[in-house]
Short mmCIF file of C-alpha atoms and ligand atoms in Angstrom, two decimals:
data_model
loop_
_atom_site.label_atom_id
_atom_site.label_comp_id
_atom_site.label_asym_id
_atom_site.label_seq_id
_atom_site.Cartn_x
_atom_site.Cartn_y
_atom_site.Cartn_z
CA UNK K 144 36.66 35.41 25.13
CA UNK K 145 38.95 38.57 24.10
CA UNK K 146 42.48 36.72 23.16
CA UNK K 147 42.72 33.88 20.81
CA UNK K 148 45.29 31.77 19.87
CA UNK K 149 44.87 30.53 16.66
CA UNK K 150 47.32 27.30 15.48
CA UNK K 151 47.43 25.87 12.36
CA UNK K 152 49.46 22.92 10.99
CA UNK K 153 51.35 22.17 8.19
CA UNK K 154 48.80 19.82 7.03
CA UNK K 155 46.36 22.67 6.78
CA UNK K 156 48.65 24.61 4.95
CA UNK K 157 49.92 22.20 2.60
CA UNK K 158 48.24 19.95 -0.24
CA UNK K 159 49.18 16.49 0.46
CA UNK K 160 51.56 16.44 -2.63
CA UNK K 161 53.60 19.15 -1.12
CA UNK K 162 52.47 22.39 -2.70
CA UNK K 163 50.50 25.17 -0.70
CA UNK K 164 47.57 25.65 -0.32
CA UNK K 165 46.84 29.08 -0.98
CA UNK K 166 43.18 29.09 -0.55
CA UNK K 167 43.37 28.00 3.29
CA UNK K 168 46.23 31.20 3.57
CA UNK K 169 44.34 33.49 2.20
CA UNK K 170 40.69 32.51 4.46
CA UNK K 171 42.63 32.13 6.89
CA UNK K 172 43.92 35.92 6.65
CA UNK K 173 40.34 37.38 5.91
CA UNK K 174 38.80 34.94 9.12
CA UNK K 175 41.47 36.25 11.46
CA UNK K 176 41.30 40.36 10.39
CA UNK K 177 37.49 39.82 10.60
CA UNK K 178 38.11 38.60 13.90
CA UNK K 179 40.36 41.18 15.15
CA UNK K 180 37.95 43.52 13.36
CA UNK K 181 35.09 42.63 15.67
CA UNK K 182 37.26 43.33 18.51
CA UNK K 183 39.48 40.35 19.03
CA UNK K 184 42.98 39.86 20.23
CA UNK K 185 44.30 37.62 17.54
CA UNK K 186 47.70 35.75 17.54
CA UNK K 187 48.67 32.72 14.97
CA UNK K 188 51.18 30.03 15.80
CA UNK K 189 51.69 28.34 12.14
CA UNK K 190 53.78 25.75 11.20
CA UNK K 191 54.66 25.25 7.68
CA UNK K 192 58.64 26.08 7.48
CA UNK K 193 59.97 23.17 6.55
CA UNK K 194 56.95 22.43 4.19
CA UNK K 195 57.14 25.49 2.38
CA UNK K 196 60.65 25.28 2.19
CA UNK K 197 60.80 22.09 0.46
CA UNK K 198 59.02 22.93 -2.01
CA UNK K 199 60.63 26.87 -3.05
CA UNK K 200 64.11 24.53 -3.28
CA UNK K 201 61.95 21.73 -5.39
CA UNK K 202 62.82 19.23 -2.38
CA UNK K 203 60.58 15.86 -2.66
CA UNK K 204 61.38 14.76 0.33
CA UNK K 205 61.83 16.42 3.72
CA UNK K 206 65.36 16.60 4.45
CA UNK K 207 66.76 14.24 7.12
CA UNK K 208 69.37 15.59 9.22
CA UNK K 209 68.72 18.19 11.42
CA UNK K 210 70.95 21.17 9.98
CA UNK K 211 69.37 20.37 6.55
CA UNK K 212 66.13 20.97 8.34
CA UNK K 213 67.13 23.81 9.95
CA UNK K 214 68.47 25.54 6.72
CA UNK K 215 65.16 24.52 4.96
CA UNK K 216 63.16 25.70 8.01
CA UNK K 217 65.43 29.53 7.54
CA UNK K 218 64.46 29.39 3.46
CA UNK K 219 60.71 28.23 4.49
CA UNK K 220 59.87 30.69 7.27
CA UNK K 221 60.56 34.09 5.24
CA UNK K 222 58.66 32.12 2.05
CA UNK K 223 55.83 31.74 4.48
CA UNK K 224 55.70 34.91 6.49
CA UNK K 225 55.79 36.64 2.86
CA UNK K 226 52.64 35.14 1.91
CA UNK K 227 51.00 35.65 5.13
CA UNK K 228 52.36 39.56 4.97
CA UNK K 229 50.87 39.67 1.09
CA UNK K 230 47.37 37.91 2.05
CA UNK K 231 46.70 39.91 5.20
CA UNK K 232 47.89 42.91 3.11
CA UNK K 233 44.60 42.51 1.07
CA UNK K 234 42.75 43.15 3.93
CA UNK K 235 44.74 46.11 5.55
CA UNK K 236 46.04 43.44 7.99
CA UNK K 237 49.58 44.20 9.10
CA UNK K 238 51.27 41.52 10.96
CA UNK K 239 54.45 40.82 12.82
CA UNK K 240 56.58 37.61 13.10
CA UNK K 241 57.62 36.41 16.08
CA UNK K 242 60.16 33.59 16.75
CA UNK K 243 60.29 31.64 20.05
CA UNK K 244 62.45 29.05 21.62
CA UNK K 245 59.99 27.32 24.05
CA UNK K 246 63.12 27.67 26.78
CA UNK K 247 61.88 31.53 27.07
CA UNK K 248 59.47 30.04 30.05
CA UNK K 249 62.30 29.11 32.50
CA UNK K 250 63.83 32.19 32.30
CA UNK K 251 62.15 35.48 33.95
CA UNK K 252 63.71 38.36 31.67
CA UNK K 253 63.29 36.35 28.28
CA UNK K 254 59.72 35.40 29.68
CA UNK K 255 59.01 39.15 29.94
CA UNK K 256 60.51 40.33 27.37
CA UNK K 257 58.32 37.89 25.26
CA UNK K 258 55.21 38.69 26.84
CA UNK K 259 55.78 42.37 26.55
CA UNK K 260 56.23 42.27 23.00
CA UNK K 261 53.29 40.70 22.23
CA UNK K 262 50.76 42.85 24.45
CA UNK K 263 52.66 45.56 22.35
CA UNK K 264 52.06 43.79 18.53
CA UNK K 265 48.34 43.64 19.83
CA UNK K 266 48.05 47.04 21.61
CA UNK K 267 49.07 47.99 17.87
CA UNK K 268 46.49 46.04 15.98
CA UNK K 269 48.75 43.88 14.82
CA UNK K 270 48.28 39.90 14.59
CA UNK K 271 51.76 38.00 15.73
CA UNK K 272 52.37 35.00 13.60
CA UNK K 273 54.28 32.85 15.99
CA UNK K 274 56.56 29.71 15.37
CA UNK K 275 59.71 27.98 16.74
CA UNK K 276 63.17 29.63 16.14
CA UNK K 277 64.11 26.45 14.09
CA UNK K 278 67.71 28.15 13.72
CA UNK K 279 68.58 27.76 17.37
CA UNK K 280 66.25 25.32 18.83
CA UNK K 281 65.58 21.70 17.79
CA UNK K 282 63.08 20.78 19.79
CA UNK K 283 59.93 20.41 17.60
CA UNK K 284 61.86 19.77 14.77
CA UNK K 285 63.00 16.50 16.40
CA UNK K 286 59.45 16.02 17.65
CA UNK K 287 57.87 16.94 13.75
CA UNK K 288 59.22 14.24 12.04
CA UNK K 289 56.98 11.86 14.81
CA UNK K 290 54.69 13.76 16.63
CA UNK K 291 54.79 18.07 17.30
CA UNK K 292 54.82 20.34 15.01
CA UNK K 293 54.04 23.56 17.25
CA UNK K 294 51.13 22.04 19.57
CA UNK K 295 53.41 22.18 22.42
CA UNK K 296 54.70 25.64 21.50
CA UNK K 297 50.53 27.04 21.05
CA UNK K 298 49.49 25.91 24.44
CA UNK K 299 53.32 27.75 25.45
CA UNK K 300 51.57 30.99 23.59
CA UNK K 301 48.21 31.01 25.35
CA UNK K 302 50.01 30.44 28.39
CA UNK K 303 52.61 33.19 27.57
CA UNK K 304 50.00 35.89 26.39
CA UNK K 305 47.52 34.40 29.21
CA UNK K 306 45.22 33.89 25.85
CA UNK K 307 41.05 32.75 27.19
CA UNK K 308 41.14 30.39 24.09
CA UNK K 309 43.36 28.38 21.78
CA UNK K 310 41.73 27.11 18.90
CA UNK K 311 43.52 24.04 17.22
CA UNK K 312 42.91 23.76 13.39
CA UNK K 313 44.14 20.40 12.26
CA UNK K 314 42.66 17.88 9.44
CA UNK K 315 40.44 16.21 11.73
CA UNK K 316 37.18 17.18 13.13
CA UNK K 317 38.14 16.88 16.45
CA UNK K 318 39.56 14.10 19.26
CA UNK K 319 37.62 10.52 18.61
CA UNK K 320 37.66 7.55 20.72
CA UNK K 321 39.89 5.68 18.16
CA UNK K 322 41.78 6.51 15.05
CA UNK K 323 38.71 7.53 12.85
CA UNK K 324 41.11 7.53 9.19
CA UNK K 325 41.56 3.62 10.66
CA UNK K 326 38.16 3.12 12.25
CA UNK K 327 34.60 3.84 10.82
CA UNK K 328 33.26 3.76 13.89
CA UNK K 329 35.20 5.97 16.12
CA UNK K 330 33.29 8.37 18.00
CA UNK K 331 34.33 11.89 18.45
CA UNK K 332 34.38 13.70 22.11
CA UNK K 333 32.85 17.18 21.52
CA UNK K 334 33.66 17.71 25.34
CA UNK K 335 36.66 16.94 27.94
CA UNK K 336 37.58 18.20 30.83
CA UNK K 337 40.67 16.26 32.18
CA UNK K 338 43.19 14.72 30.19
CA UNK K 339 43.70 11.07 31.84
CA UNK K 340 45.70 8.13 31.23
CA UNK K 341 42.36 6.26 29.37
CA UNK K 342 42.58 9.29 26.95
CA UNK K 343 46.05 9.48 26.49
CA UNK K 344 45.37 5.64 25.19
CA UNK K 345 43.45 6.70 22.74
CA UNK K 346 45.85 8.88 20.90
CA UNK K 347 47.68 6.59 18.87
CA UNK K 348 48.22 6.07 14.95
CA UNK K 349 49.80 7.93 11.98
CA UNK K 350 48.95 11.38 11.28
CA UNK K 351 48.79 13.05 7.80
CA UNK K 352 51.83 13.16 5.43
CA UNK K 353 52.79 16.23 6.30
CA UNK K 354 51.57 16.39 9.41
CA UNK K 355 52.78 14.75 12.16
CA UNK K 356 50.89 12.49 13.31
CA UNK K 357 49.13 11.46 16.39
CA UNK K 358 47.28 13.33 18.77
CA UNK K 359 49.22 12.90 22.01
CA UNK K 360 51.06 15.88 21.39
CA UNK K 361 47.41 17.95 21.14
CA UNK K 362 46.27 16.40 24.63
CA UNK K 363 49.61 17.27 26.00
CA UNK K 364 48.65 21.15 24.58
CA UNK K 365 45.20 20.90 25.68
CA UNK K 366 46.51 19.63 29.16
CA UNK K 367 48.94 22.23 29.68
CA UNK K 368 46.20 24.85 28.62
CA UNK K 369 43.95 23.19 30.90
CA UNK K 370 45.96 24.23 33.97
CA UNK K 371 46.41 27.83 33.12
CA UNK K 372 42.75 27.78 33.57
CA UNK K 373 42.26 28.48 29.76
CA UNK K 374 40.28 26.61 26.58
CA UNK K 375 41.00 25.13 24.06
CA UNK K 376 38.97 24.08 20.93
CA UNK K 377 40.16 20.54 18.65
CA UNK K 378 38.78 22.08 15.05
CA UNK K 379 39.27 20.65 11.57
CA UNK K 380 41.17 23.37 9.61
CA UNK K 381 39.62 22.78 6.24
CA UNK K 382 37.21 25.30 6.28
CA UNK K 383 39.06 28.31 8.08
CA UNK K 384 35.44 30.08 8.31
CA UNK K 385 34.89 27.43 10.77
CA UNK K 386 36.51 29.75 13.38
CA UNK K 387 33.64 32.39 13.25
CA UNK K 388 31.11 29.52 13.71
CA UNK K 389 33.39 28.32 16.96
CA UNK K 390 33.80 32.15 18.20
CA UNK K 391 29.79 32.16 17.91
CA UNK K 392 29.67 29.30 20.51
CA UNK K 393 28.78 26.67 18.47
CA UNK K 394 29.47 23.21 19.25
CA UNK K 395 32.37 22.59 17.18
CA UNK K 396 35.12 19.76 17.63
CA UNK K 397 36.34 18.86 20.58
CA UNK K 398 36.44 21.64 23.31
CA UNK K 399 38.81 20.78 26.57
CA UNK K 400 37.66 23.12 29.15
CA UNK K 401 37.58 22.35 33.19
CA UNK K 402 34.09 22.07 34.63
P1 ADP W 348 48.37 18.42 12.29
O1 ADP W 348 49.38 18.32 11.18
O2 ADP W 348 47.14 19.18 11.90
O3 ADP W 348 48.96 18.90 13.58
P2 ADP W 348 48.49 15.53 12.85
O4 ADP W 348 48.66 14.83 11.55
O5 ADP W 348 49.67 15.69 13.73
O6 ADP W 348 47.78 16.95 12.57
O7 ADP W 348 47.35 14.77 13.72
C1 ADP W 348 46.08 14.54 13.20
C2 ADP W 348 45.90 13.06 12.90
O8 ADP W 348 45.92 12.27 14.08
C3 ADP W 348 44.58 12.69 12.27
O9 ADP W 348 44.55 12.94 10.88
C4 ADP W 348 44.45 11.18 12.58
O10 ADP W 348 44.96 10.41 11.51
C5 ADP W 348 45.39 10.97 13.78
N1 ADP W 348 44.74 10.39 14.96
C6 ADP W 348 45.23 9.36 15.70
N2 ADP W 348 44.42 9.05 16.73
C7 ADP W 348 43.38 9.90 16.67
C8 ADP W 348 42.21 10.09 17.50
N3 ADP W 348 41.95 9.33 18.58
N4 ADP W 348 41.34 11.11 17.15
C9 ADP W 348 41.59 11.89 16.08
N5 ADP W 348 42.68 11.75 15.27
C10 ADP W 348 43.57 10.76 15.55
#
């Protein structure tokens, strides 16, 4: 496993009363380096925009209509992509933003142009933080608000960069029969290797407060990775180390993979 992609959601990033969480940012920075020191192709879809954006303009609530997100998303983005730049900084990291509109797949020049660029960032060491262009398209900022926030756009990435592995960090340890922040009992999967109808049942319920809730949208990823004939790994975010103790084979989460 050479190329890794590497999301992260806003309720990884974010304390649940709306500030950041500077802590995860800056593991998060020393993991990934590590990793791209040892030799890895590392890219990072992160989410975050509208979350960090709220709070540099002292919003308490997320705004509601979709050019107030979008204008939050545009304060947000460079807010975040500044920390990232400063953290990775510490460790020599230099990295390189990159802004998609998931449309880039249907056509072939965009879709080149996109995949040139980042076999370019890596041939150049450096680690592509990836997110949606929230200025032109509206897609997953319509989806965040339910479900979303970037899983569809990750599995778009390891598709795009033909990545062997997307690793998932959310606030969850991984995909569990039932709701387990509902249900005691639920049981997690720590291996699929089709994404049916049963599962898709199972995916129901809120999501965190920041987050966005649900896990359909993460099957949907895992499904689309699934037929590019890549991985992916389910992971709970709260410990970024986690990822070396995943890229050491360890059985982490829930890993979608076809037999
Ligand atoms: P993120 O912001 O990290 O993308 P989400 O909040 O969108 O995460 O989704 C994670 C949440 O999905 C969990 O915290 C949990 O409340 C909810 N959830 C619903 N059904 C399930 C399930 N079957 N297994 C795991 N989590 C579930």
């Amino acid at each position: 496993l050479k190329r890794i992609v590497i999301k992260v959601g806003t309720s990884t990033l974010m304390y649940p009363t709306g500030a950041i969480n500077l802590q995860r940012i800056e593991k998060l920075a020393f993991v990934l380096t590590d990793l791209k020191n040892q030799g890895k192709e590392v890219i990072l879809v992160s989410s975050g925009a509208i979350g960090v954006g709220c709070h540099r303009l002292k919003l308490t609530e997320r705004p509601t209509t979709i050019p107030q997100q979008q204008a939050v998303a545009a304060v947000g983005q460079s807010e975040l992509m500044s920390l990232y730049s400063n953290f990775f900084n510490n460790y020599s990291q230099v990295v390189g933003q990159v802004l998609l509109t998931r449309d880039v797949i249907e056509f072939p020049e965009s879709r080149t142009n996109v995949t040139n660029t980042f076999n370019q960032l890596l041939a150049m060491d450096i680690i592509p933080i990836v997110n949606e262009n929230d200025t032109v398209a509206v897609d997953e900022l319509e989806h965040q608000t339910k479900f979303g926030d970037n899983d569809s756009l990750s599995a778009l990435v390891t598709e795009l960069t033909q990545a062997d592995l997307l690793i998932m960090l959310s606030d969850i340890d991984g995909f569990y029969d039932k709701n387990p922040t509902v249900h005691q009992d639920a049981c997690l999967f720590s291996e699929i290797n089709e994404i049916t109808a049963d599962l898709l049942s199972l995916a129901g319920g809120n999501g965190s407060k920041f987050g966005t809730g649900g896990m359909i949208t993460k099957l949907n990823a895992a499904e689309h990775v699934l037929n590019q004939d890549s991985q992916m790994i389910l992971a709970n975010g709260a410990e970024p180390t986690i990822i070396f103790e995943i890229m050491h084979g360890e059985n982490i989460g829930t890993h979608f993979l076809k037999k």
